[in-house]
mmCIF file of C-alpha atoms in Angstrom:
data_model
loop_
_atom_site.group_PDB
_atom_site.id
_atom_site.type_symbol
_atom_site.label_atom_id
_atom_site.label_comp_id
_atom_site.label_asym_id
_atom_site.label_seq_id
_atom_site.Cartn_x
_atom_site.Cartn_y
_atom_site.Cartn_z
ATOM 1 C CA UNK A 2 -8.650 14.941 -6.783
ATOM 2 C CA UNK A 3 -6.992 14.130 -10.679
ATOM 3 C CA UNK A 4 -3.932 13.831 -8.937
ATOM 4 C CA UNK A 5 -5.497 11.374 -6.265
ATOM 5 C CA UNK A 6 -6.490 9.394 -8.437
ATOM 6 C CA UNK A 7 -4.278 9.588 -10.978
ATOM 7 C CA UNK A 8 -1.371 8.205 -8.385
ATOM 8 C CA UNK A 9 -3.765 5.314 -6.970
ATOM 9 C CA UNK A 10 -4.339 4.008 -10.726
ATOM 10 C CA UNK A 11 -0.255 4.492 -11.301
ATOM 11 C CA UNK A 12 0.547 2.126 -7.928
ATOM 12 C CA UNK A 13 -1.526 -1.045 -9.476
ATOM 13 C CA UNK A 14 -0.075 0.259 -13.296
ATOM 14 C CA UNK A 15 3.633 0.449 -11.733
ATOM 15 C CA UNK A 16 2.979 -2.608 -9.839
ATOM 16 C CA UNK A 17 1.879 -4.760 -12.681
ATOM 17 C CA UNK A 18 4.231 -3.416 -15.126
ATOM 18 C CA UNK A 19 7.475 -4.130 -13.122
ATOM 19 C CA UNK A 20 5.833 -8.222 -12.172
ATOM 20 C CA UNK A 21 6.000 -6.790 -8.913
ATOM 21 C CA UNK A 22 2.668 -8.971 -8.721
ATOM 22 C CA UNK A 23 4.698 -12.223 -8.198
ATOM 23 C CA UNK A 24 8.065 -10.989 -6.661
ATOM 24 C CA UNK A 25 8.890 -10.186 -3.259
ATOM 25 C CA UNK A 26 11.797 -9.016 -2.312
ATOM 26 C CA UNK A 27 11.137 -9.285 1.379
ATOM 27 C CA UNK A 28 9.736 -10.494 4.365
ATOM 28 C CA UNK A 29 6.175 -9.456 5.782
ATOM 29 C CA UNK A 30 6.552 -6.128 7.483
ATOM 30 C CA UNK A 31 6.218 -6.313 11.059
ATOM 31 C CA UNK A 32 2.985 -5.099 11.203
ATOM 32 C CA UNK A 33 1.922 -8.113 9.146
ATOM 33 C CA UNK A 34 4.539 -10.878 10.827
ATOM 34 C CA UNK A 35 2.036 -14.027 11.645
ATOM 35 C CA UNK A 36 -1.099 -12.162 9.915
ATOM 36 C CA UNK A 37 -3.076 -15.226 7.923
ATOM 37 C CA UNK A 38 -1.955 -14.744 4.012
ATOM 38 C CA UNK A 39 0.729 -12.184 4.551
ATOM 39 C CA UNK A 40 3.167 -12.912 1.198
ATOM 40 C CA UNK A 41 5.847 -10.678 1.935
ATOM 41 C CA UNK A 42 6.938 -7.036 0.890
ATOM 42 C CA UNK A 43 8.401 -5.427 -2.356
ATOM 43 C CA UNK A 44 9.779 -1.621 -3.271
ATOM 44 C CA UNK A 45 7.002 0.532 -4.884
ATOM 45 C CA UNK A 46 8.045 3.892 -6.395
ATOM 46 C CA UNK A 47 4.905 6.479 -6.644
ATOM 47 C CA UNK A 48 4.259 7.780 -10.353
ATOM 48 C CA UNK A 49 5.440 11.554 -9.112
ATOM 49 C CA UNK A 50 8.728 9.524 -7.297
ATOM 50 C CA UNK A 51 11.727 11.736 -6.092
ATOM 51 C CA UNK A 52 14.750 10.590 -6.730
ATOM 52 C CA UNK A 53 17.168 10.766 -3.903
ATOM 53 C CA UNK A 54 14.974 12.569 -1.294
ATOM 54 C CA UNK A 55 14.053 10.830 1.616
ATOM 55 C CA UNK A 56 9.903 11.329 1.594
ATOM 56 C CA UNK A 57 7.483 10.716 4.724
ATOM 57 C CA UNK A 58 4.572 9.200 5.101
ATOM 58 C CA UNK A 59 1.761 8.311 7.020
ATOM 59 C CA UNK A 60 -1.036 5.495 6.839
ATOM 60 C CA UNK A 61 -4.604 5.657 7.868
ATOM 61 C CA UNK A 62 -5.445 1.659 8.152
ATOM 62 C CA UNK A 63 -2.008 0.717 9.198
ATOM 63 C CA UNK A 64 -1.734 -3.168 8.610
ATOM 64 C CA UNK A 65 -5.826 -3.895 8.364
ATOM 65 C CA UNK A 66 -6.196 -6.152 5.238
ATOM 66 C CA UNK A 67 -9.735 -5.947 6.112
ATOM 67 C CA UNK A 68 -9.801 -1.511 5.517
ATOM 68 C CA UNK A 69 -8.920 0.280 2.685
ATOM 69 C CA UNK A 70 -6.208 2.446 3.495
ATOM 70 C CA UNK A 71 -4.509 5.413 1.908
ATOM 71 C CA UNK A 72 -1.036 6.488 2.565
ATOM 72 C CA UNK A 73 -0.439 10.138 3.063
ATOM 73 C CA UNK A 74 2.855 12.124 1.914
ATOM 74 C CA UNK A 75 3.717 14.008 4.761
ATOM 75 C CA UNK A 76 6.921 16.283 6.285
ATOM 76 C CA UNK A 77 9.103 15.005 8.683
ATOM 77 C CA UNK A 78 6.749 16.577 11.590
ATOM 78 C CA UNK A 79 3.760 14.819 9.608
ATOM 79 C CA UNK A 80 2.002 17.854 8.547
ATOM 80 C CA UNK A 81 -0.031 16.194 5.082
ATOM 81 C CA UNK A 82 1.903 17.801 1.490
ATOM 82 C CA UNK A 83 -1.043 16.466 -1.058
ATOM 83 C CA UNK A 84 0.539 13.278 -2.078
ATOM 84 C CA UNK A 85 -1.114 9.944 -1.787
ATOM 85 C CA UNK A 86 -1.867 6.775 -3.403
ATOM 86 C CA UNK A 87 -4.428 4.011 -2.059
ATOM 87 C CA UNK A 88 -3.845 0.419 -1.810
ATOM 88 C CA UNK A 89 -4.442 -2.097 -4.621
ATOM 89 C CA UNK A 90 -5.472 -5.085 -5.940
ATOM 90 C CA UNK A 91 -3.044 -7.158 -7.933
ATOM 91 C CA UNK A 92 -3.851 -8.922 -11.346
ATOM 92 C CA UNK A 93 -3.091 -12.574 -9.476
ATOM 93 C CA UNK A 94 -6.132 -11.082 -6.717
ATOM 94 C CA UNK A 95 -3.488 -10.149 -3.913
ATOM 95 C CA UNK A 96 -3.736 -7.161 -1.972
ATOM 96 C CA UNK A 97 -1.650 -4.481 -1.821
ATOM 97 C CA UNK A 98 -1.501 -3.387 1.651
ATOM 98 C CA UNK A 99 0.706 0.095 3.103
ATOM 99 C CA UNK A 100 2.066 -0.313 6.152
ATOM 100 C CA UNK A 101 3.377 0.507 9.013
ATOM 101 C CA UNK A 102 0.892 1.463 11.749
ATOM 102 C CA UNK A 103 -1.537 3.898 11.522
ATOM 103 C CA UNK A 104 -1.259 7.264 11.543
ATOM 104 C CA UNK A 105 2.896 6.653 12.368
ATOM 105 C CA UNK A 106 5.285 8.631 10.369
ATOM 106 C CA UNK A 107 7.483 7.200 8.452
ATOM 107 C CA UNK A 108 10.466 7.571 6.067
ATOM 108 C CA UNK A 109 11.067 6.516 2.417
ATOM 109 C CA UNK A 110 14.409 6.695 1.719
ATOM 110 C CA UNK A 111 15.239 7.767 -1.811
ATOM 111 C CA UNK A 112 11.213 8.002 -2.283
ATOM 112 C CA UNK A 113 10.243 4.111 -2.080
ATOM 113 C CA UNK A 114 8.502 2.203 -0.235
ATOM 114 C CA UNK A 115 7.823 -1.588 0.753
ATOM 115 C CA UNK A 116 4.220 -2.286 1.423
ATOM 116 C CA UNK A 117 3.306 -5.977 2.269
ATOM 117 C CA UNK A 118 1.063 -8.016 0.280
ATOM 118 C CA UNK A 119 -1.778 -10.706 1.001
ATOM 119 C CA UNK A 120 -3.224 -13.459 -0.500
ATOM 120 C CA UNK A 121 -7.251 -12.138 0.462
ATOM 121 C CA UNK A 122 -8.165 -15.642 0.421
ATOM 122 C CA UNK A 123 -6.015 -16.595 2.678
ATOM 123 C CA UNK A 124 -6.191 -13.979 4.820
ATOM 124 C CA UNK A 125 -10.333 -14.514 5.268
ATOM 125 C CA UNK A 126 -9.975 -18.186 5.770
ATOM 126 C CA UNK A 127 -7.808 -17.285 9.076
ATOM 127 C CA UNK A 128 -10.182 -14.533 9.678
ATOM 128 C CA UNK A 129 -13.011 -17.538 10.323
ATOM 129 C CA UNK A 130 -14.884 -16.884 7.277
ATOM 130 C CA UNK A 131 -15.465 -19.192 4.167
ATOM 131 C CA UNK A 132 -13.793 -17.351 1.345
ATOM 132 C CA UNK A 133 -12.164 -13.880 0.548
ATOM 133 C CA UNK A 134 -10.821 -11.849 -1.988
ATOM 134 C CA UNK A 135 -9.555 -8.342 -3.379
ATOM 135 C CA UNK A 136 -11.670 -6.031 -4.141
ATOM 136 C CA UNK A 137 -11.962 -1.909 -4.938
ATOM 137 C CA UNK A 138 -12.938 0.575 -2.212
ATOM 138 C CA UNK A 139 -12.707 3.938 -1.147
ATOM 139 C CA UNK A 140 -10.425 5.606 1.635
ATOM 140 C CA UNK A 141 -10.812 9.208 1.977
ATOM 141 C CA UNK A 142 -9.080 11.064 1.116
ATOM 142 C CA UNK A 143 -7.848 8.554 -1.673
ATOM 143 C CA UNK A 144 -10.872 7.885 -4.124
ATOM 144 C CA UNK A 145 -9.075 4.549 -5.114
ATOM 145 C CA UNK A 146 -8.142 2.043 -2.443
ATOM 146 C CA UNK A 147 -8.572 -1.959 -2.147
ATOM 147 C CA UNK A 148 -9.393 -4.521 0.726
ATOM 148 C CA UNK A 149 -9.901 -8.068 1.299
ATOM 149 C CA UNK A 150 -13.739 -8.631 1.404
ATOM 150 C CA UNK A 151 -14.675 -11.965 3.136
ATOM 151 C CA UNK A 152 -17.317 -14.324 2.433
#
């Protein structure tokens, strides 16, 4: 549980310490391709990162700006190893949001991934709602996530 938490508070640490909060480096992922307030992707390292191993993963939201997620380290054959980290809110009030799909295995090479981001707001306002914006929520088995709550 320590250790649950302890990598969901390093992803929005790492995050904001690198100004990945204002960088991407790519495009939206697929998953979030013509998704209202998708910003684009950037490389995220977890705190307990492996350098030069290829790590896998799985996602319990998939793409779902609306639902906290939690990404799950997993082996190649997706059986779950005890790492995760939740998704986050940025200090500009983006989302962090892991992709891809859900539950779909998935590679990191050299331990890093490339989660999209969204502008909450944004994302709401093509939702039909008035308003939105980042905020904290659980996703078991992560006790720290984030999602875009909509007004």
């Amino acid at each position: 549980m320590l250790r649950n938490l302890l990598l969901s508070v390093s992803l929005a640490m790492a995050i904001l310490a690198t100004g990945c909060a204002t960088q991407h480096y790519g495009k939206p992922s697929p998953g979030a391709v013509g998704m209202p307030g998708a910003t684009g992707t950037f490389e995220f390292q977890p705190a307990d990162w492996q350098e030069g191993q290829t790590t896998y993963w799985s996602d319990t939201d998939g793409v779902a700006p609306g639902v906290a997620g939690c990404h799950l380290g997993t082996d190649a054959d997706g059986k779950p190893n005890g790492r995760m980290f939740g998704e986050a809110c940025l200090e500009n009030g983006r989302l962090v949001e892991s992709n891809p799909g859900k539950d779909e295995v998935h590679s990191h090479s050299n331990d890093t991934g490339h989660p999209d981001t969204f502008d909450c707001d944004a994302w709401c306002i093509g939702q039909g709602k008035a308003s939105g914006s980042c905020v904290p929520a659980d996703a078991p088995p992560c006790k720290a996530s984030a999602k875009c709550a909509c007004k």
